[in-house]
Amino acid sequence: MKILLYNPNTTVSMTVGFTPAALAAAEPTTEVIAETAAVGPESIEGYYDEGLCVPPMLHRFSDLEAEGFDAAIIACFDDTGLDAARALLSIPVFGLCQSAATLATSVCERVAIVTTMPQSVPPLNRLLSSYIGTERSAGVYAAGVPVLDLETPSDATLARLMDRCEQALNDGADGLILGCAGLSQLAQTINQRFGVPVIEPVAAATKLAQATVSLGLKTSKSGGWTPPRDKRRT
């Protein structure tokens, strides 16, 4: 099985940081190939950055089936370009938010997302509610930490993240989703601190990708993910 782990931002060191989570979740027979976007923003923090990432990502994805990939993971928690990628490809494509939310429903009654910047709260609230419903969503909590600060987090950064985790649990969450691929290295620390399920999204997406491919499932090509018609696009 061959899975692409694609970082739609251009920061190679971030890809290096979260790839171990995918490798740890991969079976011995699964090949995980990590790639970083050649064009786009250095980090994805809100709607504008998302929009910049999608065209180069779709251009890269257009070759995946010919290259023998069995699945693709978009390693951005905003599920950037997920529907467009699913319309383009027959192989299954996974977003981090949807993967983590899907897994969380089996181990948490009400789950909260802890993320980086405040501008990510509205899109992630919308995504979480659409994936698991408003009754099981305990909301989205932003630590006010730029994404790239997670590469070498200071004590102050860690304190802000822990504070938001604690606030989410005090407000009624019984599980946490880490709302950024850059948080992957902190999953164990947060779990040990609070003793509740902590869903690391890169590992969750890797596990779901393997299960889906093993079941022989492909992306539906009727409805909204019907392949794009062949026409001039300039």
CSV table of C-alpha atoms in Angstrom, one decimal:
chain,number,residue,atom,x,y,z
A,1,MET,CA,0.0,0.0,0.0
A,2,LYS,CA,1.3,3.4,-1.0
A,3,ILE,CA,0.1,6.6,0.7
A,4,LEU,CA,1.0,10.2,-0.1
A,5,LEU,CA,1.2,12.5,3.0
A,6,TYR,CA,1.0,15.9,1.4
A,7,ASN,CA,1.8,19.1,3.3
A,8,PRO,CA,0.1,21.9,1.3
A,9,ASN,CA,2.3,24.6,2.9
A,10,THR,CA,5.9,25.1,1.9
A,11,THR,CA,7.7,24.5,5.2
A,12,VAL,CA,9.7,21.4,4.8
A,13,SER,CA,10.7,21.3,8.5
A,14,MET,CA,7.0,21.1,9.4
A,15,THR,CA,6.6,18.1,7.2
A,16,VAL,CA,9.6,16.5,8.9
A,17,GLY,CA,8.0,17.2,12.2
A,18,PHE,CA,4.7,15.4,11.7
A,19,THR,CA,5.8,12.6,9.4
A,20,PRO,CA,6.8,10.4,12.3
A,21,ALA,CA,3.2,10.3,13.5
A,22,ALA,CA,2.2,8.8,10.2
A,23,LEU,CA,5.1,6.3,10.1
A,24,ALA,CA,4.3,5.1,13.6
A,25,ALA,CA,0.6,4.5,12.5
A,26,ALA,CA,1.6,2.7,9.3
A,27,GLU,CA,1.7,-1.0,9.0
A,28,PRO,CA,5.0,-2.7,7.9
A,29,THR,CA,3.6,-3.2,4.4
A,30,THR,CA,2.5,0.4,4.0
A,31,GLU,CA,4.8,2.9,2.3
A,32,VAL,CA,4.2,6.5,3.4
A,33,ILE,CA,5.7,9.1,1.1
A,34,ALA,CA,5.8,12.6,2.6
A,35,GLU,CA,5.9,15.7,0.3
A,36,THR,CA,5.9,19.4,0.8
A,37,ALA,CA,4.2,21.9,-1.5
A,38,ALA,CA,6.6,23.7,-3.8
A,39,VAL,CA,4.3,26.7,-4.1
A,40,GLY,CA,2.1,28.4,-1.5
A,41,PRO,CA,2.2,30.0,1.9
A,42,GLU,CA,4.7,28.9,4.6
A,43,SER,CA,1.9,28.1,6.9
A,44,ILE,CA,-1.9,27.9,6.6
A,45,GLU,CA,-3.8,30.2,9.0
A,46,GLY,CA,-7.3,30.9,7.8
A,47,TYR,CA,-9.3,31.1,4.6
A,48,TYR,CA,-6.9,33.2,2.5
A,49,ASP,CA,-3.9,30.8,3.0
A,50,GLU,CA,-6.2,27.9,2.2
A,51,GLY,CA,-7.2,29.4,-1.1
A,52,LEU,CA,-3.6,29.8,-2.1
A,53,CYS,CA,-2.8,26.2,-1.5
A,54,VAL,CA,-5.5,24.5,-3.5
A,55,PRO,CA,-4.4,25.0,-7.2
A,56,PRO,CA,-0.8,23.7,-6.8
A,57,MET,CA,-2.1,20.8,-4.7
A,58,LEU,CA,-4.6,19.7,-7.3
A,59,HIS,CA,-1.9,20.0,-10.0
A,60,ARG,CA,0.3,17.6,-8.0
A,61,PHE,CA,-2.6,15.3,-7.2
A,62,SER,CA,-3.4,14.9,-10.9
A,63,ASP,CA,-0.5,12.4,-11.3
A,64,LEU,CA,-1.1,10.3,-8.2
A,65,GLU,CA,-3.1,7.5,-9.7
A,66,ALA,CA,-0.6,7.1,-12.6
A,67,GLU,CA,2.2,6.9,-10.0
A,68,GLY,CA,0.5,4.0,-8.2
A,69,PHE,CA,-0.6,5.7,-5.0
A,70,ASP,CA,-3.5,4.0,-3.2
A,71,ALA,CA,-4.6,7.0,-1.0
A,72,ALA,CA,-3.6,10.6,-0.2
A,73,ILE,CA,-3.7,12.5,3.0
A,74,ILE,CA,-3.9,16.3,2.9
A,75,ALA,CA,-1.9,17.2,6.0
A,76,CYS,CA,-3.6,20.4,6.9
A,77,PHE,CA,-6.2,20.5,9.6
A,78,ASP,CA,-8.5,22.8,7.7
A,79,ASP,CA,-9.2,20.0,5.2
A,80,THR,CA,-7.9,22.3,2.5
A,81,GLY,CA,-9.2,21.5,-0.9
A,82,LEU,CA,-10.6,18.1,0.3
A,83,ASP,CA,-13.8,18.0,-1.8
A,84,ALA,CA,-11.9,19.2,-4.9
A,85,ALA,CA,-9.3,16.5,-4.5
A,86,ARG,CA,-12.0,13.9,-4.1
A,87,ALA,CA,-13.7,15.0,-7.3
A,88,LEU,CA,-10.3,14.8,-9.1
A,89,LEU,CA,-9.3,11.3,-7.8
A,90,SER,CA,-10.8,7.8,-7.5
A,91,ILE,CA,-8.3,6.8,-4.8
A,92,PRO,CA,-9.5,7.9,-1.4
A,93,VAL,CA,-8.4,11.2,-0.1
A,94,PHE,CA,-8.3,12.1,3.6
A,95,GLY,CA,-8.4,15.4,5.5
A,96,LEU,CA,-7.0,15.7,9.0
A,97,CYS,CA,-10.0,17.2,10.6
A,98,GLN,CA,-12.5,14.7,9.3
A,99,SER,CA,-10.3,11.8,10.1
A,100,ALA,CA,-9.7,12.9,13.7
A,101,ALA,CA,-13.4,13.7,14.2
A,102,THR,CA,-14.5,10.3,12.8
A,103,LEU,CA,-12.1,8.5,15.2
A,104,ALA,CA,-13.1,10.8,18.2
A,105,THR,CA,-16.8,9.7,18.0
A,106,SER,CA,-15.8,6.2,19.1
A,107,VAL,CA,-14.0,7.3,22.2
A,108,CYS,CA,-15.5,10.7,23.2
A,109,GLU,CA,-19.0,11.8,23.8
A,110,ARG,CA,-18.2,15.5,23.3
A,111,VAL,CA,-14.9,16.5,21.7
A,112,ALA,CA,-13.2,19.9,21.4
A,113,ILE,CA,-10.5,21.0,19.0
A,114,VAL,CA,-7.5,22.9,20.3
A,115,THR,CA,-5.8,24.8,17.6
A,116,THR,CA,-3.4,27.6,16.9
A,117,MET,CA,-4.7,31.0,15.7
A,118,PRO,CA,-8.2,32.6,16.3
A,119,GLN,CA,-8.9,33.0,12.6
A,120,SER,CA,-9.0,29.2,12.4
A,121,VAL,CA,-11.9,29.0,14.8
A,122,PRO,CA,-14.8,29.8,12.4
A,123,PRO,CA,-13.8,27.3,9.7
A,124,LEU,CA,-13.0,24.6,12.2
A,125,ASN,CA,-16.2,25.1,14.1
A,126,ARG,CA,-18.1,24.7,10.8
A,127,LEU,CA,-16.1,21.6,9.9
A,128,LEU,CA,-16.5,19.9,13.3
A,129,SER,CA,-20.3,20.5,13.4
A,130,SER,CA,-20.7,19.2,9.9
A,131,TYR,CA,-18.7,16.0,10.6
A,132,ILE,CA,-20.1,15.0,14.0
A,133,GLY,CA,-23.1,17.3,14.7
A,134,THR,CA,-23.5,20.2,17.1
A,135,GLU,CA,-24.5,17.9,20.1
A,136,ARG,CA,-21.1,16.2,20.1
A,137,SER,CA,-19.0,19.2,19.3
A,138,ALA,CA,-17.6,21.0,22.3
A,139,GLY,CA,-16.2,23.8,20.2
A,140,VAL,CA,-12.8,25.1,19.0
A,141,TYR,CA,-10.2,26.7,21.3
A,142,ALA,CA,-7.4,28.8,19.8
A,143,ALA,CA,-4.2,29.3,21.8
A,144,GLY,CA,-3.1,32.4,19.8
A,145,VAL,CA,0.1,30.6,18.7
A,146,PRO,CA,1.4,31.0,15.1
A,147,VAL,CA,1.7,27.6,13.4
A,148,LEU,CA,5.5,27.9,12.8
A,149,ASP,CA,6.1,28.6,16.5
A,150,LEU,CA,5.2,25.0,17.1
A,151,GLU,CA,8.4,23.8,15.6
A,152,THR,CA,10.4,24.9,18.7
A,153,PRO,CA,7.7,25.7,21.2
A,154,SER,CA,8.7,28.0,24.1
A,155,ASP,CA,7.5,27.5,27.6
A,156,ALA,CA,5.0,30.3,27.1
A,157,THR,CA,3.6,28.6,23.9
A,158,LEU,CA,3.2,25.3,25.8
A,159,ALA,CA,1.5,27.1,28.7
A,160,ARG,CA,-1.1,28.7,26.3
A,161,LEU,CA,-1.8,25.4,24.6
A,162,MET,CA,-2.3,23.6,28.0
A,163,ASP,CA,-4.5,26.4,29.2
A,164,ARG,CA,-6.8,26.0,26.2
A,165,CYS,CA,-6.9,22.3,26.7
A,166,GLU,CA,-7.9,22.7,30.3
A,167,GLN,CA,-10.5,25.3,29.4
A,168,ALA,CA,-12.1,23.0,26.8
A,169,LEU,CA,-12.3,20.2,29.4
A,170,ASN,CA,-13.8,22.5,32.0
A,171,ASP,CA,-16.4,23.6,29.5
A,172,GLY,CA,-17.6,20.0,29.1
A,173,ALA,CA,-15.4,18.3,26.5
A,174,ASP,CA,-14.3,14.7,27.4
A,175,GLY,CA,-11.8,14.4,24.6
A,176,LEU,CA,-9.5,16.6,22.6
A,177,ILE,CA,-8.5,16.8,19.0
A,178,LEU,CA,-5.2,18.5,18.2
A,179,GLY,CA,-6.2,21.0,15.5
A,180,CYS,CA,-2.9,21.3,13.6
A,181,ALA,CA,-0.5,18.9,12.1
A,182,GLY,CA,2.3,20.8,13.8
A,183,LEU,CA,0.9,19.7,17.2
A,184,SER,CA,1.6,16.1,16.5
A,185,GLN,CA,4.7,15.9,18.7
A,186,LEU,CA,2.7,17.1,21.8
A,187,ALA,CA,0.0,14.5,21.7
A,188,GLN,CA,1.5,12.3,24.4
A,189,THR,CA,2.4,15.2,26.6
A,190,ILE,CA,-1.2,16.5,26.5
A,191,ASN,CA,-2.6,13.0,27.1
A,192,GLN,CA,-0.4,12.5,30.2
A,193,ARG,CA,-1.4,15.9,31.6
A,194,PHE,CA,-5.1,15.5,31.3
A,195,GLY,CA,-5.9,11.8,31.1
A,196,VAL,CA,-8.5,12.0,28.4
A,197,PRO,CA,-8.4,10.7,24.8
A,198,VAL,CA,-6.2,13.0,22.7
A,199,ILE,CA,-6.7,12.5,18.9
A,200,GLU,CA,-3.6,13.2,16.9
A,201,PRO,CA,-4.9,13.8,13.3
A,202,VAL,CA,-2.0,12.7,11.2
A,203,ALA,CA,-2.0,9.2,12.8
A,204,ALA,CA,-5.8,9.1,12.6
A,205,ALA,CA,-5.8,9.9,8.9
A,206,THR,CA,-3.1,7.3,8.3
A,207,LYS,CA,-5.1,4.6,10.1
A,208,LEU,CA,-8.3,5.4,8.2
A,209,ALA,CA,-6.5,5.5,4.9
A,210,GLN,CA,-5.1,2.0,5.5
A,211,ALA,CA,-8.5,0.6,6.6
A,212,THR,CA,-10.3,2.2,3.6
A,213,VAL,CA,-7.8,0.9,1.1
A,214,SER,CA,-7.8,-2.6,2.7
A,215,LEU,CA,-11.5,-2.7,2.3
A,216,GLY,CA,-11.2,-2.0,-1.4
A,217,LEU,CA,-13.2,1.2,-1.3
A,218,LYS,CA,-12.8,4.0,-3.8
A,219,THR,CA,-14.2,7.5,-3.9
A,220,SER,CA,-17.8,7.8,-5.2
A,221,LYS,CA,-18.0,9.3,-8.6
A,222,SER,CA,-21.6,10.3,-8.5
A,223,GLY,CA,-23.0,13.3,-6.8
A,224,GLY,CA,-20.8,16.1,-5.7
A,225,TRP,CA,-17.5,14.2,-6.4
A,226,THR,CA,-18.4,13.6,-10.0
A,227,PRO,CA,-15.1,14.1,-12.0
A,228,PRO,CA,-14.6,17.5,-13.6
A,229,ARG,CA,-15.7,17.7,-17.2
A,230,ASP,CA,-13.0,18.1,-19.8
A,231,LYS,CA,-13.1,21.8,-20.8
A,232,ARG,CA,-10.8,24.8,-21.2
A,233,ARG,CA,-9.6,26.2,-17.9
A,234,THR,CA,-7.3,29.2,-18.1
